[in-house]
mmCIF file of N, CA and C in Angstrom:
data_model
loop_
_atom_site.group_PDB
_atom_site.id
_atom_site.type_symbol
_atom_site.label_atom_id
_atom_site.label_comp_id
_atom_site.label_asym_id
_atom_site.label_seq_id
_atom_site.Cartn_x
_atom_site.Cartn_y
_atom_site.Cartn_z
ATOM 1 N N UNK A 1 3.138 21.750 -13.441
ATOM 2 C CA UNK A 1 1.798 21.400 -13.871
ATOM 3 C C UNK A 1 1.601 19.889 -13.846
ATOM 4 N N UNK A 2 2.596 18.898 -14.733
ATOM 5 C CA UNK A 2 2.413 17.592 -14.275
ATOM 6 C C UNK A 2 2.475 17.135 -12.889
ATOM 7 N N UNK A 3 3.100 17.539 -12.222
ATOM 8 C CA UNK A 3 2.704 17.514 -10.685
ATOM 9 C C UNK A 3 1.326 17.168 -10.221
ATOM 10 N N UNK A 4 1.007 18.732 -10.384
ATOM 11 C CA UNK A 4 -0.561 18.675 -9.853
ATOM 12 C C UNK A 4 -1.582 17.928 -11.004
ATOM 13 N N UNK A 5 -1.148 17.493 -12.074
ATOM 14 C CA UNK A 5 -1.932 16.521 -12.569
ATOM 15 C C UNK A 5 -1.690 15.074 -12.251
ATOM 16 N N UNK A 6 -0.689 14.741 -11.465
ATOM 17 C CA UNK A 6 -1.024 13.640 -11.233
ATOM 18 C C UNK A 6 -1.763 13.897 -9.848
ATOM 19 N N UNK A 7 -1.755 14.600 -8.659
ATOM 20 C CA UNK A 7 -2.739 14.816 -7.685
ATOM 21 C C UNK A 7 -4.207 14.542 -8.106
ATOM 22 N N UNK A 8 -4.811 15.338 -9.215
ATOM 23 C CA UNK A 8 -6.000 15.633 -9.776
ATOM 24 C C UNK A 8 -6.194 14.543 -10.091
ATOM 25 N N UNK A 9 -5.292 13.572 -10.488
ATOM 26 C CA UNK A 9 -5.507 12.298 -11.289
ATOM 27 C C UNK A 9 -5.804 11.235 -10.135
ATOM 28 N N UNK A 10 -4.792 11.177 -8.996
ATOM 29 C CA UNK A 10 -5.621 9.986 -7.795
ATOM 30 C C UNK A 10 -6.895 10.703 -7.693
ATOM 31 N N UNK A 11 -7.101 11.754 -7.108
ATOM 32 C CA UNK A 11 -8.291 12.421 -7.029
ATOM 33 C C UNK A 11 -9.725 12.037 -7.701
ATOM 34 N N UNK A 12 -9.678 12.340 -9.173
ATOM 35 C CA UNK A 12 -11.048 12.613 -9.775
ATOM 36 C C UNK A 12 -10.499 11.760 -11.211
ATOM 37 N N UNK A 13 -10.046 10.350 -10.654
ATOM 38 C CA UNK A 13 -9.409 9.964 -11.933
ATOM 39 C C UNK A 13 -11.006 9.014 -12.566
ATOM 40 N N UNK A 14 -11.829 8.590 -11.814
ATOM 41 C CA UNK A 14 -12.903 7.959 -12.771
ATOM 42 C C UNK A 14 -13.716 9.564 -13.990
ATOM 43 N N UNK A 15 -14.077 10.854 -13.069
ATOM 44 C CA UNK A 15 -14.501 11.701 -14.229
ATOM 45 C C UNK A 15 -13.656 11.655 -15.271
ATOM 46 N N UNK A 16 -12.035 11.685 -15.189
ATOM 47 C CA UNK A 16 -10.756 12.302 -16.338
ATOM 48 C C UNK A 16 -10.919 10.843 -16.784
ATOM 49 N N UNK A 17 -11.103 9.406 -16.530
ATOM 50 C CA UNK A 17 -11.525 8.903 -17.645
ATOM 51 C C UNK A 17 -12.761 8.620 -18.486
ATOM 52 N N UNK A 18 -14.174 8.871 -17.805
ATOM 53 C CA UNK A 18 -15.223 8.916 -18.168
ATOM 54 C C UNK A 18 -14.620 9.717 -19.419
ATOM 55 N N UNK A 19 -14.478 10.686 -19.115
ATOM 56 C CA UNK A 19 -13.883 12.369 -20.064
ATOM 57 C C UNK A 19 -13.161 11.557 -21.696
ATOM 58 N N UNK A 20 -12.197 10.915 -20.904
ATOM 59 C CA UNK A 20 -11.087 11.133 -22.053
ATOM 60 C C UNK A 20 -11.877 9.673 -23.319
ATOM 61 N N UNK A 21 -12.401 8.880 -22.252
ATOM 62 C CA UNK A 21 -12.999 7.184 -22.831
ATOM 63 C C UNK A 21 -14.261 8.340 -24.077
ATOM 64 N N UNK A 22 -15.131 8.976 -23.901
ATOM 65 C CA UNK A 22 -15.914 10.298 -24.691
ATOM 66 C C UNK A 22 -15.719 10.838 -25.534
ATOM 67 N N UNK A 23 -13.806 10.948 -25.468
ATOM 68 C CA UNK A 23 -13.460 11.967 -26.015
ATOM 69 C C UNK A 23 -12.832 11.044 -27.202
ATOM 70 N N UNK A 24 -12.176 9.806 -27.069
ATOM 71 C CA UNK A 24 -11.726 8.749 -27.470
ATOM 72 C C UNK A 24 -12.529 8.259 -28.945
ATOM 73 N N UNK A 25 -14.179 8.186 -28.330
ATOM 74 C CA UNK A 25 -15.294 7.296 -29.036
ATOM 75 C C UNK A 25 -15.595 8.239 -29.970
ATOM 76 N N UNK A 26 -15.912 9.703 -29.889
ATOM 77 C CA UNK A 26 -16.498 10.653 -30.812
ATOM 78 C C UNK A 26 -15.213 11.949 -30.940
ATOM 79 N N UNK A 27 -14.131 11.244 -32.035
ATOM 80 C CA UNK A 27 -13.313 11.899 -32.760
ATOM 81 C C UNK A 27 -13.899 13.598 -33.447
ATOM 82 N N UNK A 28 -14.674 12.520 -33.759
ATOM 83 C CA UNK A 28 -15.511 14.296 -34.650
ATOM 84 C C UNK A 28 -16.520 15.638 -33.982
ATOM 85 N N UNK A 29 -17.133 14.777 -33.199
ATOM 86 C CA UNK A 29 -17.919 16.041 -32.131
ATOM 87 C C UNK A 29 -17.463 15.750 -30.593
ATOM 88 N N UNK A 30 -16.769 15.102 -30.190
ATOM 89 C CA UNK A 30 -16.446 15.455 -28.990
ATOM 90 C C UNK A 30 -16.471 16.378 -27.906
ATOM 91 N N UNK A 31 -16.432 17.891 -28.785
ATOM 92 C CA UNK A 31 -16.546 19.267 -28.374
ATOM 93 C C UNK A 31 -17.756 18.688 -27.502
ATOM 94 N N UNK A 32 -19.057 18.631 -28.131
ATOM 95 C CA UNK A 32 -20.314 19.118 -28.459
ATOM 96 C C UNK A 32 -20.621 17.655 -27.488
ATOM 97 N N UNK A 33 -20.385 16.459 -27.541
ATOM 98 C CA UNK A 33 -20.723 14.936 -26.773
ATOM 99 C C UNK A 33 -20.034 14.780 -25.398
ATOM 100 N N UNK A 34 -19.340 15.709 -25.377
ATOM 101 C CA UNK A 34 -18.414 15.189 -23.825
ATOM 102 C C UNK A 34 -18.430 16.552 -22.911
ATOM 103 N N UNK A 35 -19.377 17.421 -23.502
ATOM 104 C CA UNK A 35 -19.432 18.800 -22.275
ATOM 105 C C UNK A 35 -20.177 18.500 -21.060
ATOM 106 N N UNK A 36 -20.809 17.368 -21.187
ATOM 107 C CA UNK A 36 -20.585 17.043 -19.650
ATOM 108 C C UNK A 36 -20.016 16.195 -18.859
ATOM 109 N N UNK A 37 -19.438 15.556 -19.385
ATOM 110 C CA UNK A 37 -17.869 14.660 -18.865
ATOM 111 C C UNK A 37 -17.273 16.163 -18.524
ATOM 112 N N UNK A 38 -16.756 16.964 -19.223
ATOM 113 C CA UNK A 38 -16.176 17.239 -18.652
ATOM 114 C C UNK A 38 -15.981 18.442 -17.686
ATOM 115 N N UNK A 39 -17.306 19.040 -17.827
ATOM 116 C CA UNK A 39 -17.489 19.815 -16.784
ATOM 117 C C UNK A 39 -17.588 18.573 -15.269
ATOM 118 N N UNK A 40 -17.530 17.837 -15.346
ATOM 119 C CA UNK A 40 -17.578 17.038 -14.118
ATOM 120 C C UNK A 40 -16.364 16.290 -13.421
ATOM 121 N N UNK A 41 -15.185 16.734 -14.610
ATOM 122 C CA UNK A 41 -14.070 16.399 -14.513
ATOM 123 C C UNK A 41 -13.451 17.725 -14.353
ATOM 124 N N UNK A 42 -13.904 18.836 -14.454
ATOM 125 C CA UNK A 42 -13.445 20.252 -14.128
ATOM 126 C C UNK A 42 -13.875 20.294 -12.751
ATOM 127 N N UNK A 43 -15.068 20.376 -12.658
ATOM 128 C CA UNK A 43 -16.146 20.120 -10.955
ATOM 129 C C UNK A 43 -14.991 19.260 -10.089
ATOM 130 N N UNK A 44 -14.699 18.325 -10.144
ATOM 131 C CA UNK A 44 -13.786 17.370 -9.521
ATOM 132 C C UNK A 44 -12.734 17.924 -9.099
ATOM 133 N N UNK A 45 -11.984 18.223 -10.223
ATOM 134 C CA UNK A 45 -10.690 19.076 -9.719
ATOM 135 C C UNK A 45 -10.586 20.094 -9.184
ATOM 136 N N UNK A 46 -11.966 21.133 -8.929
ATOM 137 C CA UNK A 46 -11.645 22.185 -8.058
ATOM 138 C C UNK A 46 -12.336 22.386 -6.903
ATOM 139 N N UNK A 47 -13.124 21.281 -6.879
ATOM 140 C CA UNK A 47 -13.981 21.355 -5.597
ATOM 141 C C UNK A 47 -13.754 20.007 -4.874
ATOM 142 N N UNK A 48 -12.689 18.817 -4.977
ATOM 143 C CA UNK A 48 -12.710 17.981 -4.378
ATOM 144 C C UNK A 48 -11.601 18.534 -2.939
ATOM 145 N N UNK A 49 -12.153 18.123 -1.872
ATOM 146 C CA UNK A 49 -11.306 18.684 -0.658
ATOM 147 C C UNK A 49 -10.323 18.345 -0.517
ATOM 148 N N UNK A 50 -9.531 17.103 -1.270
ATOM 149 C CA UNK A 50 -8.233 16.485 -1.381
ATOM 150 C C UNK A 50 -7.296 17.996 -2.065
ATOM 151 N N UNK A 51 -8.107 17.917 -3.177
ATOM 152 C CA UNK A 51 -7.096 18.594 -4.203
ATOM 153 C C UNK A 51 -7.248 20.242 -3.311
ATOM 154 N N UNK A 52 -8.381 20.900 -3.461
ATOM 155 C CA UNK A 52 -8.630 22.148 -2.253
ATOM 156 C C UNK A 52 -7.036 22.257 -1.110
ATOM 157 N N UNK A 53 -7.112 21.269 -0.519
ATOM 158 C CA UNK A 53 -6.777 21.174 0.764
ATOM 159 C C UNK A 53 -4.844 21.247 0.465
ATOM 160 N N UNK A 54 -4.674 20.247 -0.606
ATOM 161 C CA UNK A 54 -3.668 20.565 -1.114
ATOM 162 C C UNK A 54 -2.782 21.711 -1.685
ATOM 163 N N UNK A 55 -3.922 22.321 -2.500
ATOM 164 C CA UNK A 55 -3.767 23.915 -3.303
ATOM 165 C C UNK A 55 -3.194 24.308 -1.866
ATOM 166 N N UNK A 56 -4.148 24.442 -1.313
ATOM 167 C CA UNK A 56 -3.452 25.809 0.163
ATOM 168 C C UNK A 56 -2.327 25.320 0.885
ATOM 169 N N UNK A 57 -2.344 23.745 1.339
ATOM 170 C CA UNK A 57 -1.139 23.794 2.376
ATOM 171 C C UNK A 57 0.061 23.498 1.278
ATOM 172 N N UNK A 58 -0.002 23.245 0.312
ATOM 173 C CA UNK A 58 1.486 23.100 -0.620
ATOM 174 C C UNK A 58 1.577 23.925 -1.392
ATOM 175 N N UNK A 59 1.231 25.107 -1.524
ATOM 176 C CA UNK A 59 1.462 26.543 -2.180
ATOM 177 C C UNK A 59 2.926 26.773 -2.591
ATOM 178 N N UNK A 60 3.311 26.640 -1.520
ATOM 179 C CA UNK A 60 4.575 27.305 -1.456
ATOM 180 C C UNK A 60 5.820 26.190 -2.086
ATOM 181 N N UNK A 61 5.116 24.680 -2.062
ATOM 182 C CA UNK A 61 6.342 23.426 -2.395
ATOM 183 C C UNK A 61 5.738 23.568 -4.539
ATOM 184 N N UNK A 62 4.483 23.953 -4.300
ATOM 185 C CA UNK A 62 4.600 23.887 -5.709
ATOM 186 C C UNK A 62 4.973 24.854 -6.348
ATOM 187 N N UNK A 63 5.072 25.752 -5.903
ATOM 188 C CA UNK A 63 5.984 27.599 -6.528
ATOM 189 C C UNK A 63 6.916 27.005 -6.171
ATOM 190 N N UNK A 64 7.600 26.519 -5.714
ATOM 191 C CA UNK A 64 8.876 26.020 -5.795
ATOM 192 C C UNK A 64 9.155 25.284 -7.093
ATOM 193 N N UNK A 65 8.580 24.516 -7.134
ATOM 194 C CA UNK A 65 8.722 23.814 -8.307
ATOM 195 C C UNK A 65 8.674 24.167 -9.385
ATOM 196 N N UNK A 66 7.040 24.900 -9.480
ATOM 197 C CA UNK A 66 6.969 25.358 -11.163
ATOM 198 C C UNK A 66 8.375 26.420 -11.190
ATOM 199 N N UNK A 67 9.138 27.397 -10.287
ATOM 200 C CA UNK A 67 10.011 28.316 -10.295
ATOM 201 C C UNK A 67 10.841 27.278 -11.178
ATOM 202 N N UNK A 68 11.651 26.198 -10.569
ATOM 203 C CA UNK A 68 12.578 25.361 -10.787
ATOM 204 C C UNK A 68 12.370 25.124 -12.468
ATOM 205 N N UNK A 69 10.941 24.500 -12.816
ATOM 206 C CA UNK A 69 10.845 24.015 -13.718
ATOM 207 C C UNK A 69 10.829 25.341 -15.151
ATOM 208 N N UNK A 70 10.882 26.509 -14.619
ATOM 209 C CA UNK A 70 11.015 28.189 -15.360
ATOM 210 C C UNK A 70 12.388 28.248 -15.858
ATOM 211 N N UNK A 71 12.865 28.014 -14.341
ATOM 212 C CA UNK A 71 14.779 28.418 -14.184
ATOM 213 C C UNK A 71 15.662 27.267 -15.361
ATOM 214 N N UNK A 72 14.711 25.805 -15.334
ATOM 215 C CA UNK A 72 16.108 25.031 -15.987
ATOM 216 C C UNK A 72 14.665 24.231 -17.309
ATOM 217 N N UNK A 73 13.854 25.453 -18.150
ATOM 218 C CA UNK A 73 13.315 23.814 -19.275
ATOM 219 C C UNK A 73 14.089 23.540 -19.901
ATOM 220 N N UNK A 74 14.956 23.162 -20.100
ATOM 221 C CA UNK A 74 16.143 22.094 -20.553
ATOM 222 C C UNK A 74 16.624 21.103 -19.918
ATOM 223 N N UNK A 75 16.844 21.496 -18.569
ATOM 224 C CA UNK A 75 17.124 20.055 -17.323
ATOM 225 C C UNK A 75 15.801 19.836 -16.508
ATOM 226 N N UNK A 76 14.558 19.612 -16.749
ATOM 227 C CA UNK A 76 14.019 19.431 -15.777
ATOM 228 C C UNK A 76 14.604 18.398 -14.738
ATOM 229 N N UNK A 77 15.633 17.828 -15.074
ATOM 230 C CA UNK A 77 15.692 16.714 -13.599
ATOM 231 C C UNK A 77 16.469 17.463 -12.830
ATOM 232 N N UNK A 78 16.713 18.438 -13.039
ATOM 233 C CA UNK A 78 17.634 19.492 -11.605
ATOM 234 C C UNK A 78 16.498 20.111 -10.668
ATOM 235 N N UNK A 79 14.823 19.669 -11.037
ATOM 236 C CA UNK A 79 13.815 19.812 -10.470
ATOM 237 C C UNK A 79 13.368 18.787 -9.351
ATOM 238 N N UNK A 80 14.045 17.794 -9.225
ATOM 239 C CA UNK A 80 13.409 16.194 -9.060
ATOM 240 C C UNK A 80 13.001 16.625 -7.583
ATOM 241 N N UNK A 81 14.050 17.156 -6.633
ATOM 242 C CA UNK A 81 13.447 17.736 -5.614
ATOM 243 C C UNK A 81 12.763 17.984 -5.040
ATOM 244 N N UNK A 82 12.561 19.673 -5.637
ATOM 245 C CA UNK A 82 10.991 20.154 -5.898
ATOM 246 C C UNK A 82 9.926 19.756 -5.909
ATOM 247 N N UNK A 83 10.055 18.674 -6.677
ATOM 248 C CA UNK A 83 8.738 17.850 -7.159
ATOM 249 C C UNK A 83 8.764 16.806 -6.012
ATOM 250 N N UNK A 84 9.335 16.455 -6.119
ATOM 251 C CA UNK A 84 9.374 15.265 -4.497
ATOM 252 C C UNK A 84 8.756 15.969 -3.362
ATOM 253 N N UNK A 85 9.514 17.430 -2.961
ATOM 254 C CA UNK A 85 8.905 18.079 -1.826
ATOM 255 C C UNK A 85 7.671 18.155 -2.300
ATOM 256 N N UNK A 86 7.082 18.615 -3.377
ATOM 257 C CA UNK A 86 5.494 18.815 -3.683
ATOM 258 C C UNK A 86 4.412 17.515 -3.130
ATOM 259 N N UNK A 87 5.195 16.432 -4.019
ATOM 260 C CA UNK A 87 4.854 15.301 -3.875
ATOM 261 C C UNK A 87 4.348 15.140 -2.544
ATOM 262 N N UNK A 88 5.400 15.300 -1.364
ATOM 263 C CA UNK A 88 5.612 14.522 -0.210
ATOM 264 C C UNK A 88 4.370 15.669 0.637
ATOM 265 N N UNK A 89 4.492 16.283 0.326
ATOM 266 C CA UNK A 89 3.335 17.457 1.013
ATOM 267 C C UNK A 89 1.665 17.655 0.557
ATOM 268 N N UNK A 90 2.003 17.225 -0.845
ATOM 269 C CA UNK A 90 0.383 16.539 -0.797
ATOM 270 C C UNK A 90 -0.009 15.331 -0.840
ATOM 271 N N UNK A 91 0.422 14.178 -0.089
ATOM 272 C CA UNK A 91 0.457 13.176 0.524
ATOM 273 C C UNK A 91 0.202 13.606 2.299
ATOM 274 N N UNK A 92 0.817 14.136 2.116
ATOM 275 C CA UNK A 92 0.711 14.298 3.859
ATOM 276 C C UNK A 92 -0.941 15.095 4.188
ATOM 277 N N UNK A 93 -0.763 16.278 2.827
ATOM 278 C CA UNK A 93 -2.053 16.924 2.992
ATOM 279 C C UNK A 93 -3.507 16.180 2.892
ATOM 280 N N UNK A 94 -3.487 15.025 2.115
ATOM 281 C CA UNK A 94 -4.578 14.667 1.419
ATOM 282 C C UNK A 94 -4.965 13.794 2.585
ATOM 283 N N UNK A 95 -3.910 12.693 3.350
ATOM 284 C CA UNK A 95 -3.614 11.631 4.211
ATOM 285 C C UNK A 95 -4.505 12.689 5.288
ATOM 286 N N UNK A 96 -4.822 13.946 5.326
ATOM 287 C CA UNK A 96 -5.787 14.630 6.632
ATOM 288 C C UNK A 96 -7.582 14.571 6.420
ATOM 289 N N UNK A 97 -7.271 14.635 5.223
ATOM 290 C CA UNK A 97 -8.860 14.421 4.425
ATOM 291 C C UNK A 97 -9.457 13.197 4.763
ATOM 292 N N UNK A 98 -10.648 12.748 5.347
ATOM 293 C CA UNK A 98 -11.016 11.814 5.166
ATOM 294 C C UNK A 98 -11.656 11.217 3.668
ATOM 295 N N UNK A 99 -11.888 9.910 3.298
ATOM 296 C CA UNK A 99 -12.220 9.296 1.891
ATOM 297 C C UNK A 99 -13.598 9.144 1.801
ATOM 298 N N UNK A 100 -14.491 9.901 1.022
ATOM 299 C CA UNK A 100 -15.146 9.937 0.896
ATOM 300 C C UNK A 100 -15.645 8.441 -0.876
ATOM 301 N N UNK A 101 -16.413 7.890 -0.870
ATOM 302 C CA UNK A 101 -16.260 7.137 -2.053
ATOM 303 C C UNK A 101 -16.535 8.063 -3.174
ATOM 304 N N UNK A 102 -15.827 7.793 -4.573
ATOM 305 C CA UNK A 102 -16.806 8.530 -5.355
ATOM 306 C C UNK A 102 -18.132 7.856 -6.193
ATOM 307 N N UNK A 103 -18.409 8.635 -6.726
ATOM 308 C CA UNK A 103 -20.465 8.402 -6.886
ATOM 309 C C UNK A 103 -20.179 7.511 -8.683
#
């Protein structure tokens, strides 16, 4: 999961801080002051073509991983691998996307 949050995070990192800077200022209603931060920080993460594009071609490096990270929560660094292969494959994936600015 930290994996793909740091993906989500180059990705749609101005909404996840709009979001969190919201969430920061209004301790007490936040719920109720930041539902649209963060539906726009949800919007981001599942519809940006980086992260999309990633989900499908690294399927299989991130089931690898989360498996790894099942098999040993006590050592996660017997994962480092895993996560590297994840890493290295949505880099390669995203590097196909062209950059669109965000708004």
């Amino acid at each position: 999961m930290e994996a793909l949050m740091t993906v989500v995070m180059k990705y749609c990192a101005t909404e996840l801080e709009d979001y969190a800077a919201c969430v920061a200022a209004n301790p007490q209603t936040w719920n109720a002051d930041c539902e649209e931060l963060k539906n726009k920080a949800a919007n981001c993460s599942s519809n940006s073509p980086a992260v999309q594009k990633i989900n499908k071609v690294c399927a299989e490096d991130y089931a690898a991983y989360e498996s790894c990270l099942n098999a040993n929560p006590q050592t996660v660094e017997e994962c480092i691998d895993q996560l590297q292969g994840f890493l290295i494959c949505a880099e390669a994936a995203a590097r196909t996307i062209p950059v669109v600015p965000q708004k």
